[in-house]
Tab-separated table of C-alpha atoms in Angstrom:
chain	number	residue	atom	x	y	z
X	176	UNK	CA	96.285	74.498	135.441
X	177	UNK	CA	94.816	71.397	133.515
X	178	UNK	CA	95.930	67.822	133.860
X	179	UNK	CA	94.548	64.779	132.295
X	180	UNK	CA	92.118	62.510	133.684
X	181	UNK	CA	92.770	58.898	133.044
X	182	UNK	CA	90.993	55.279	134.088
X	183	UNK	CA	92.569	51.624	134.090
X	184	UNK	CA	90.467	48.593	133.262
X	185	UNK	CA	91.606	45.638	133.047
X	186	UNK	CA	88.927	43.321	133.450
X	187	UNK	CA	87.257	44.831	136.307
X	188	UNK	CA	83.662	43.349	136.300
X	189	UNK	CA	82.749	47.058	138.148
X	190	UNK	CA	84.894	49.184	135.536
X	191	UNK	CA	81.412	50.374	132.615
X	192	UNK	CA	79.957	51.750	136.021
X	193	UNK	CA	82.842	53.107	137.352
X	194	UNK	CA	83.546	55.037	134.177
X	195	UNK	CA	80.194	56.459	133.576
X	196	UNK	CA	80.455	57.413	137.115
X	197	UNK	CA	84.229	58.903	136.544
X	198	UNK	CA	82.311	60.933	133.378
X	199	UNK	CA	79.157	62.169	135.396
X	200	UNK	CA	81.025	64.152	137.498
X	201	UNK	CA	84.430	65.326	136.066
X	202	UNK	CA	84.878	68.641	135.833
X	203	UNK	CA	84.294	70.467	133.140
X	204	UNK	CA	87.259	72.875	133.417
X	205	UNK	CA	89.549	69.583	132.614
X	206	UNK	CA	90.300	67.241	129.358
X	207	UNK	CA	87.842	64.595	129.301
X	208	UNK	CA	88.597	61.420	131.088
X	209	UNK	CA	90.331	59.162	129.159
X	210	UNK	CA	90.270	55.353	129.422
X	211	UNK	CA	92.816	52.719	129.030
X	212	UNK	CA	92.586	49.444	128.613
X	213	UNK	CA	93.619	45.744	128.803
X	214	UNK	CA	97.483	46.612	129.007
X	215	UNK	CA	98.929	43.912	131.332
X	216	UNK	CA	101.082	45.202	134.026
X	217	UNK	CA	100.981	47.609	136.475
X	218	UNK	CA	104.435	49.429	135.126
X	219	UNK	CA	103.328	49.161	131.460
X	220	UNK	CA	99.749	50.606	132.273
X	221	UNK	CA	100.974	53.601	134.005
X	222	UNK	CA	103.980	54.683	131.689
X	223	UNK	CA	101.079	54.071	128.638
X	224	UNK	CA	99.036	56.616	130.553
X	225	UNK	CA	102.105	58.793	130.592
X	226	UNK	CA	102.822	58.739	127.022
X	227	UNK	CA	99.163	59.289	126.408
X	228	UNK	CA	99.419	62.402	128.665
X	229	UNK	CA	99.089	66.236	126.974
X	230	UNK	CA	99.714	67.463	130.637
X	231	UNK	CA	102.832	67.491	133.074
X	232	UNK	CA	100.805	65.480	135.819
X	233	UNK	CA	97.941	63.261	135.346
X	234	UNK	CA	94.736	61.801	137.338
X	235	UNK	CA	95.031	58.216	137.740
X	236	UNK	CA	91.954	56.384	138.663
X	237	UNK	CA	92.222	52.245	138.490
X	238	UNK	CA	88.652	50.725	136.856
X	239	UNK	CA	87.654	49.148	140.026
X	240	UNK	CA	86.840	52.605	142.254
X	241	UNK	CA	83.923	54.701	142.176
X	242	UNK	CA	84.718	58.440	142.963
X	243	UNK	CA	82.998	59.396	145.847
X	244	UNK	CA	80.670	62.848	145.824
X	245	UNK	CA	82.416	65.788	146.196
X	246	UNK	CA	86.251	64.428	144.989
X	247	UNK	CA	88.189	67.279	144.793
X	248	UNK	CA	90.072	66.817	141.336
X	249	UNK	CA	92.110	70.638	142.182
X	250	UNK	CA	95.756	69.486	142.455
X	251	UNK	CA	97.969	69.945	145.108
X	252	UNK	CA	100.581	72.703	145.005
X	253	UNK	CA	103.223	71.766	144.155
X	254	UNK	CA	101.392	68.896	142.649
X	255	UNK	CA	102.520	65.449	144.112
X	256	UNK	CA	103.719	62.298	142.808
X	257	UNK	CA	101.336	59.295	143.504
X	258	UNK	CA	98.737	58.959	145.278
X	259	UNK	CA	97.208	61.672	146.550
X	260	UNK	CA	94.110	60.375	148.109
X	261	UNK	CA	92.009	57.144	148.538
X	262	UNK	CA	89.219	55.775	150.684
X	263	UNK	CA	89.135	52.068	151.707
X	264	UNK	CA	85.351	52.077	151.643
X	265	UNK	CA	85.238	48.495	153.146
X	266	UNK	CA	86.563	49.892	156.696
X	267	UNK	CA	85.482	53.665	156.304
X	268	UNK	CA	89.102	54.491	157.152
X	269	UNK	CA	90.718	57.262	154.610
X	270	UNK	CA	94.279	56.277	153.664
């Protein structure tokens, strides 16, 4: 199955490298990433990614990560609300 790929920026100074990174290495097999911006609030963001959303789930990546090599962008059966899997690079520690 295909779900949409989506980035937040709002004001990140990191978030032009972050998306050419997000678009380097998205699969193929899914919609191209899509980016939203500069919509204050973290509820408003999200449901605008929702509305914006041609599939029943969505990725959600916020402007200030970089996806690491190998991210696996396969979804999760049944596919899960939230997050699903993050790395705080400043410790090493996955959470």
């Amino acid at each position: 199955m295909s779900y949409d790929i989506f980035m937040l920026a709002y004001g990140e100074p990191n978030a032009a490298e972050n998306w050419a990174r997000l678009n380097a290495i998205a699969p193929s097999h899914l919609p191209a990433p899509r980016l939203v911006e500069n919509i204050p609030g973290l509820y408003a963001s999200h449901a605008a990614c929702a509305r914006m959303s041609r599939t029943p789930f969505f990725f959600l990546i916020d402007a200030d990560n970089w996806i690491l090599d190998g991210f696996d962008f396969s979804v999760p059966s049944p596919p899960a609300s939230g997050e699903i899997l993050r790395k705080n690079t400043t410790e090493s520690i996955p959470t």
